[in-house]
Short mmCIF file of C-alpha atoms in Angstrom, two decimals:
data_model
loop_
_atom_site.label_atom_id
_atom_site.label_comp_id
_atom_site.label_asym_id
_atom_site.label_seq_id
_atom_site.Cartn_x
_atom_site.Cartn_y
_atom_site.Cartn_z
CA UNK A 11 0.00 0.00 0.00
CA UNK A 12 1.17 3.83 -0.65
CA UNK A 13 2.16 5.48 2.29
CA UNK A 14 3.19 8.94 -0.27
CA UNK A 15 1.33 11.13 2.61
CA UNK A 16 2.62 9.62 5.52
CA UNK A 17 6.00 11.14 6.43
CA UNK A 18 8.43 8.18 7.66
CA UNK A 19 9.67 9.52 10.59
CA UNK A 20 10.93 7.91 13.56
CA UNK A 21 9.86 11.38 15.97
CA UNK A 22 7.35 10.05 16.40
CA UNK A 23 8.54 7.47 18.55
CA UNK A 24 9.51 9.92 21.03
CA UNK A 25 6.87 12.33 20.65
CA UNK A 26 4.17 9.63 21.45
CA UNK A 27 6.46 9.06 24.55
CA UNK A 28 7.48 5.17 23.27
CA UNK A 29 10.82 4.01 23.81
CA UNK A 30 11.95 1.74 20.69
CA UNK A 31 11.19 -1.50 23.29
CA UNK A 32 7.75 -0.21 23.90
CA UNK A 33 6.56 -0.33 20.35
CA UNK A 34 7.22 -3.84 20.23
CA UNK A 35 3.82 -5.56 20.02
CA UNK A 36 2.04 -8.79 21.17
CA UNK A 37 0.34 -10.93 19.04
CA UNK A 38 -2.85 -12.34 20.75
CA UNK A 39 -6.66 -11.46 22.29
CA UNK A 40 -8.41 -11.87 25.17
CA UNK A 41 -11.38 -13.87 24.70
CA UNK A 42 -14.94 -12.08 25.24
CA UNK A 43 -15.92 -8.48 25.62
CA UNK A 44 -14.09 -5.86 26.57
CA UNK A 45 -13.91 -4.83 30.87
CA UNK A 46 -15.25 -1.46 30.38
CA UNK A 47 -18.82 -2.50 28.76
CA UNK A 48 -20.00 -5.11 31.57
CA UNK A 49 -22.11 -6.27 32.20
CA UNK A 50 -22.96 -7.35 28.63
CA UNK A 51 -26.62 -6.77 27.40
CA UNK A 52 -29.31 -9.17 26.99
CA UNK A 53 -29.78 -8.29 23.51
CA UNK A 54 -26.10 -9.04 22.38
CA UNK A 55 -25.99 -11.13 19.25
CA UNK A 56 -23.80 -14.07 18.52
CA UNK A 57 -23.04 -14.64 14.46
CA UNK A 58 -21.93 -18.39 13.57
CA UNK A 59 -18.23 -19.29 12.16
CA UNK A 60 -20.12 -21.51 9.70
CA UNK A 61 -18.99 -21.58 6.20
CA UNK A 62 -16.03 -18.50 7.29
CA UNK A 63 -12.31 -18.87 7.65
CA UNK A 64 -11.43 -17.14 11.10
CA UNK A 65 -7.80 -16.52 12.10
CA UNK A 66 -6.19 -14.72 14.99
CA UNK A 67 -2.91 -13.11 13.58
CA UNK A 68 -0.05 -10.30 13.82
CA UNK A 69 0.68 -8.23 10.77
CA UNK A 70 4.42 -6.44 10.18
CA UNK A 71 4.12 -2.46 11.13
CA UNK A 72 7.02 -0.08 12.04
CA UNK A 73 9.22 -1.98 15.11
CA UNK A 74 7.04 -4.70 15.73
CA UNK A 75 3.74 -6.77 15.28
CA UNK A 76 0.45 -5.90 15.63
CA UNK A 77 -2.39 -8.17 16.04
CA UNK A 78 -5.45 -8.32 13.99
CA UNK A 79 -8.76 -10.69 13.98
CA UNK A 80 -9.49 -11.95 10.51
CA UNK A 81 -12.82 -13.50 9.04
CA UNK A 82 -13.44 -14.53 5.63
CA UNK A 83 -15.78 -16.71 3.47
CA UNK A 84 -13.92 -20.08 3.49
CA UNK A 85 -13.25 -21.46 0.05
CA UNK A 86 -10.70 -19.98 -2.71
CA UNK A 87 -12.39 -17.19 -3.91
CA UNK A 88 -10.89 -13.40 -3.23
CA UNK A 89 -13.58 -11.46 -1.54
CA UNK A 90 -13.21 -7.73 -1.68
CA UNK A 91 -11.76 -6.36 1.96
CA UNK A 92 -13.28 -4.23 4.21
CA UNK A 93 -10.97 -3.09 7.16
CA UNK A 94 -13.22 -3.00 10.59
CA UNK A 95 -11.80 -0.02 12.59
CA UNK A 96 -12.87 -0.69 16.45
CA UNK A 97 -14.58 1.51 19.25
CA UNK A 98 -12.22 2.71 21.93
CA UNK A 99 -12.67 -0.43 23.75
CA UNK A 100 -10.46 -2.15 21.17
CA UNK A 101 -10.85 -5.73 19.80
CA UNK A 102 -13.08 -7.00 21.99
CA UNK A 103 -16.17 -9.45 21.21
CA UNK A 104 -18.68 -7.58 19.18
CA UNK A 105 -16.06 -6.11 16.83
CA UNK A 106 -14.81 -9.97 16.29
CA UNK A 107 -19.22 -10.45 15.48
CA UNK A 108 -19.23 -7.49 13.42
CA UNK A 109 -16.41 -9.42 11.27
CA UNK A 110 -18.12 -12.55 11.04
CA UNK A 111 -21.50 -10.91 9.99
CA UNK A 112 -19.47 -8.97 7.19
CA UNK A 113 -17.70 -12.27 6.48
CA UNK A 114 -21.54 -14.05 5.98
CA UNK A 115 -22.16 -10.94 3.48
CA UNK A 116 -19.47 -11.95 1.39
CA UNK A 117 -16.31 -9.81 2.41
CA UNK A 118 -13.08 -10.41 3.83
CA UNK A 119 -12.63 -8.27 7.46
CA UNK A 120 -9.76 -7.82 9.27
CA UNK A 121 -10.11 -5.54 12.37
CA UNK A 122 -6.56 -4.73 13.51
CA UNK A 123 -5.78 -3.64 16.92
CA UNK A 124 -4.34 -0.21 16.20
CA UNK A 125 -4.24 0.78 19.88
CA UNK A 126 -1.84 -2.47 20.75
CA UNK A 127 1.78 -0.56 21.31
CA UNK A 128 -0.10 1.60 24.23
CA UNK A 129 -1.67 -1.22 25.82
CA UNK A 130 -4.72 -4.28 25.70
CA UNK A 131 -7.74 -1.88 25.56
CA UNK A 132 -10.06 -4.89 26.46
CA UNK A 133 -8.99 -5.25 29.93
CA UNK A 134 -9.21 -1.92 31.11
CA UNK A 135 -12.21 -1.25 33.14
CA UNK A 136 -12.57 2.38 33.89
CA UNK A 137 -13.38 4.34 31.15
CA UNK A 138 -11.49 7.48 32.18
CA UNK A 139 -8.27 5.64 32.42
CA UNK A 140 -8.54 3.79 29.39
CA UNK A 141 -8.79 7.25 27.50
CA UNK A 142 -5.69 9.17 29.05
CA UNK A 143 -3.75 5.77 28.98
CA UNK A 144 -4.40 4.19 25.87
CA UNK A 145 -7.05 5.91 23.54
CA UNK A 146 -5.34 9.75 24.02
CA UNK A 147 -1.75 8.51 22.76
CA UNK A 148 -2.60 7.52 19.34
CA UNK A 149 -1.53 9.14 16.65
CA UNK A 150 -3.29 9.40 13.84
CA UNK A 151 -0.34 9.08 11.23
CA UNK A 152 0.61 5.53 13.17
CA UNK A 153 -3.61 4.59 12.61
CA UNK A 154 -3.11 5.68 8.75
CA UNK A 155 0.23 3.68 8.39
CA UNK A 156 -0.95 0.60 10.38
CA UNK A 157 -4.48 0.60 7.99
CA UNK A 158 -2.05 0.45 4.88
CA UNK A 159 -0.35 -2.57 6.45
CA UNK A 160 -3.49 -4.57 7.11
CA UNK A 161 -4.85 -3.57 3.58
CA UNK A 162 -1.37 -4.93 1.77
CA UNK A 163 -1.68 -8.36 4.11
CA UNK A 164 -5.24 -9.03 3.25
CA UNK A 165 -3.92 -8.89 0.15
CA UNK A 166 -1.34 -11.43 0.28
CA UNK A 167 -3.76 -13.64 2.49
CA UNK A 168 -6.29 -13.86 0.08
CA UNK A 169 -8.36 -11.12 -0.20
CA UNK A 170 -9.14 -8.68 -3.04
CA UNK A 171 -7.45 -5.42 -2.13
CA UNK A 172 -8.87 -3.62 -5.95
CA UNK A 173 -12.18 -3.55 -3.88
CA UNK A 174 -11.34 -2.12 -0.72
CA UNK A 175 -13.89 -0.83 2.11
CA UNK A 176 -13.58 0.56 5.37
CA UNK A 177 -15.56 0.38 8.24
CA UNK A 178 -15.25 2.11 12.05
CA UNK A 179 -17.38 2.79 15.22
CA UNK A 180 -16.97 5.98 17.60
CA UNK A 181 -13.79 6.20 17.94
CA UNK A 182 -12.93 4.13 14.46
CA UNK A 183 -15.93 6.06 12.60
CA UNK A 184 -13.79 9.53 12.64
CA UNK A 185 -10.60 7.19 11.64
CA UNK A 186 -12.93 6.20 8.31
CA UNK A 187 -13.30 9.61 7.66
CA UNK A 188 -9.85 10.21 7.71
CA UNK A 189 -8.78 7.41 5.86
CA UNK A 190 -10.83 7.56 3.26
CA UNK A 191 -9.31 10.85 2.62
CA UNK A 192 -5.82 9.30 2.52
CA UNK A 193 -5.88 6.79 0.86
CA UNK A 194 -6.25 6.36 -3.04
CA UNK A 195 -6.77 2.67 -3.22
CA UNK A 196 -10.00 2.64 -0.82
CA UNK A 197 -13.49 2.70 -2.76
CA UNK A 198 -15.85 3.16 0.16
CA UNK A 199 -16.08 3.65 3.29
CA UNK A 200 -19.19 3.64 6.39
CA UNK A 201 -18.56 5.53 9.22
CA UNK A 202 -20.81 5.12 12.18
CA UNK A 203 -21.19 8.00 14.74
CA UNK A 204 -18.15 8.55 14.61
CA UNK A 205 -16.62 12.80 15.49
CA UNK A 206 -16.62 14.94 13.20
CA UNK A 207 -15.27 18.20 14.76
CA UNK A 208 -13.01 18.71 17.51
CA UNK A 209 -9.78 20.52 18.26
CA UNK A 210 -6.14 19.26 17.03
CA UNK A 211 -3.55 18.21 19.27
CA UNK A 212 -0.53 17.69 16.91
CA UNK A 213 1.17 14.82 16.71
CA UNK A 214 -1.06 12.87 18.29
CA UNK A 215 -4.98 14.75 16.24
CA UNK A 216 -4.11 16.16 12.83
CA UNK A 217 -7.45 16.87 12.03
CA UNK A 218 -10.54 16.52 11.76
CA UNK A 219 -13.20 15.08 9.76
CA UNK A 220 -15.52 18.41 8.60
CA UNK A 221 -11.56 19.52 7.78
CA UNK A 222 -11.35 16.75 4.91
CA UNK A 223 -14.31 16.74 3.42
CA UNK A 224 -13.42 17.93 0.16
CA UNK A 225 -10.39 15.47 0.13
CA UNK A 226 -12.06 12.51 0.10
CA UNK A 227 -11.20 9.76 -2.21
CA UNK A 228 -13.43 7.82 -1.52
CA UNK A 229 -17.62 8.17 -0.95
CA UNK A 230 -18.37 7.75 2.62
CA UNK A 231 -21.86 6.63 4.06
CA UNK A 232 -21.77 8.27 7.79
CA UNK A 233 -24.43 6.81 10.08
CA UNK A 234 -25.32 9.15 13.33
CA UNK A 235 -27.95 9.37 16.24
CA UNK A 236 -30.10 12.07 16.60
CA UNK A 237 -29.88 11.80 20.46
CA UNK A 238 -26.07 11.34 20.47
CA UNK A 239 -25.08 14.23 23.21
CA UNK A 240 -21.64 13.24 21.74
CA UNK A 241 -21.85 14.13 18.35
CA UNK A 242 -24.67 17.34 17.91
CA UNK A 243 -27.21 17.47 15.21
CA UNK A 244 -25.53 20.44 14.53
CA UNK A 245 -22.25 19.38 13.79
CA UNK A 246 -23.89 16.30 11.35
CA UNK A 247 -25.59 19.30 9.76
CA UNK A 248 -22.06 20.67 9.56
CA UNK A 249 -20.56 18.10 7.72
CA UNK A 250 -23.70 17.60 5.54
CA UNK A 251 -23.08 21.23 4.30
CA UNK A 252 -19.35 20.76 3.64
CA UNK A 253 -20.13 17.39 1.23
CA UNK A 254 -22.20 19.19 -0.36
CA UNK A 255 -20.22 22.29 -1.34
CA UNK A 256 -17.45 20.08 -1.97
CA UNK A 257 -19.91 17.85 -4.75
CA UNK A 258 -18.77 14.79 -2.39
CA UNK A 259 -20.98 11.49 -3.32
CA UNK A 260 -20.70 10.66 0.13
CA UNK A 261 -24.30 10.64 1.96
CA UNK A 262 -25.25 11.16 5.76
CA UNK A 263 -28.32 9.62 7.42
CA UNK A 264 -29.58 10.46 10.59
CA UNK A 265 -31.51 8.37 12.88
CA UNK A 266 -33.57 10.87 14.87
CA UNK A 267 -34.52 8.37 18.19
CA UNK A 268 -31.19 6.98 18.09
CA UNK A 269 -28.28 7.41 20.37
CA UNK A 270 -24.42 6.91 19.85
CA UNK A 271 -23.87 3.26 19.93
CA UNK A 272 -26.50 2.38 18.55
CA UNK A 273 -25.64 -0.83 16.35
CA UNK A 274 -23.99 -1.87 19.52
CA UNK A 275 -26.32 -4.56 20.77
CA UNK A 276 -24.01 -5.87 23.58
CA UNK A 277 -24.99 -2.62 25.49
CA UNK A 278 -28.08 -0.19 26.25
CA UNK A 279 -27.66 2.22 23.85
CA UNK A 280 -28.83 -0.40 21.45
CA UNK A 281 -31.62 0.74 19.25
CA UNK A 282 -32.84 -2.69 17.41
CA UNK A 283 -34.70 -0.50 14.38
CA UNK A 284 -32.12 1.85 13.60
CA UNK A 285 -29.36 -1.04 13.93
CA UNK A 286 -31.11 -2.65 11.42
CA UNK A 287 -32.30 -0.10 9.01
CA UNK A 288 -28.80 1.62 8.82
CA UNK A 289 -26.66 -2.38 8.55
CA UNK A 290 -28.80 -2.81 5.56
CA UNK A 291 -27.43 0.85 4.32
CA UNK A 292 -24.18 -0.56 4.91
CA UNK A 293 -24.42 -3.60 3.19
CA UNK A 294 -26.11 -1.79 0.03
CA UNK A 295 -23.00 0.78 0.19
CA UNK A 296 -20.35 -1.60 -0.37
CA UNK A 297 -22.52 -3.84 -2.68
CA UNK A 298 -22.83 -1.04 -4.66
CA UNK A 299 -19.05 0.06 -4.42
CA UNK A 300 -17.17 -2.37 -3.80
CA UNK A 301 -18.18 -4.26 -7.17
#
């Protein structure tokens, strides 16, 4: 994959505050759902392994390995990728699910852990801490540079990287924003409530999505909540009005009784009829572009 806009530079080793040791990454999951979302809801839904290939691996990035969950129809054929881009909890459960059921549509996902050289996201239980210890040192150039890498292995591990998709939640919806606006050799891209404005904190924010919109390469399906006290109305009207001046094809729907989370059925925020009404806008997005 092209990393043309990503400057390879080792500052930002020490600007992240990693030592050349601590980038060094593990290669494995903890089972189940991540500590800070327990107890899991009633409602949670468990997808089936059958007929899908599912592999636990660790890709090649700068000074180390990074894990990444992998699901794909089994069988020889090359199914177009979609890169799943987790929450802040990290690769717990659900985003695991949310690879099978994309897997069962046809595609091959790969979520990678791009929060692994700070720490195992999964098994911290406080919220608070899990954002100044993990979630706030990220920079975005790493995310961008570590989504190349687990494009170019799908690749080599069987999937069709000409008809590549992107996915994220929260945290990993404002990443599919952004990446779609990097990268040339992505074709779509769904973005679920994920941020759209905010301020920068160089190195670690560059910018923000509403700051990209005419530089995307890519058409972009966002999906937001009407009741998400996250992520105004406002600000999706915000970004509406910037596709638009920019003649982007990408397309925002709002769900006006939903809040942010709310495809997440493993927790309350978990609105059954707009989970369902906006995965079938997924699925029709990257039918329609990924083809």
């Amino acid at each position: 994959m092209t990393t043309d806009r990503l400057p390879e530079n080792q500052n930002w080793v020490a600007s992240t505050g990693l030592s050349r040791r601590g980038v060094l990454i593990g290669g494995t999951f903890a089972a189940g759902f991540a500590a800070a979302v327990q107890p899991v809801a009633a409602s949670t839904l468990k997808t089936d392994l059958k007929g899908l290939d599912e592999r636990m691996l660790s890709i090649s990035v700068q000074q180390g390995q990074m894990p990444a969950y992998r699901v794909k129809p089994a069988g020889s054929g090359r199914a177009p990728v979609i890169l799943v881009v987790h929450e802040i909890f990290g690769v717990h459960e659900w985003i695991k699910d949310i690879c099978r059921r994309l897997a069962h549509a046809g595609y091959y996902a790969i979520a990678p852990d791009l929060y692994a050289r700070w720490g195992d996201a999964t098994k911290e239980s406080d919220i608070q801490t899990l954002i100044s210890g993990i979630v706030s040192k990220v920079p975005d150039a790493i995310v961008m540079d570590d989504l190349d890498r687990a494009a170019a292995f799908a690749a080599a591990d069987g999937g069709d990287s000409s008809k590549l998709g992107i996915t994220g939640f929260c945290w990993g919806g404002r990443i599919t924003w952004l990446y779609a606006a990097r990268s040339p050799r992505v074709d779509a891209g769904v973005a679920w409530y994920g941020r759209l404005t905010g301020e920068n904190k160089p190195p670690i924010i560059t910018s923000q999505p509403i700051e990209i919109a005419a530089r995307l390469k890519a058409p972009v399906l966002g999906l937001y909540g009407g009741k998400d006290k996250g992520i105004p109305v406002a600000d999706v009207d915000a970004m509406k009005a910037a596709l638009e001046k920019a003649k982007s094809p990408s397309k925002i729907i709002l769900y006006p009784e939903a809040d942010h989370g709310f495809l997440a059925d493993y927790r309350p925020s978990y609105d059954p009829a707009a989970a369902k009404a906006a995965w079938g806008e997924a699925l029709g997005w990257f039918k329609a572009k990924l083809k």
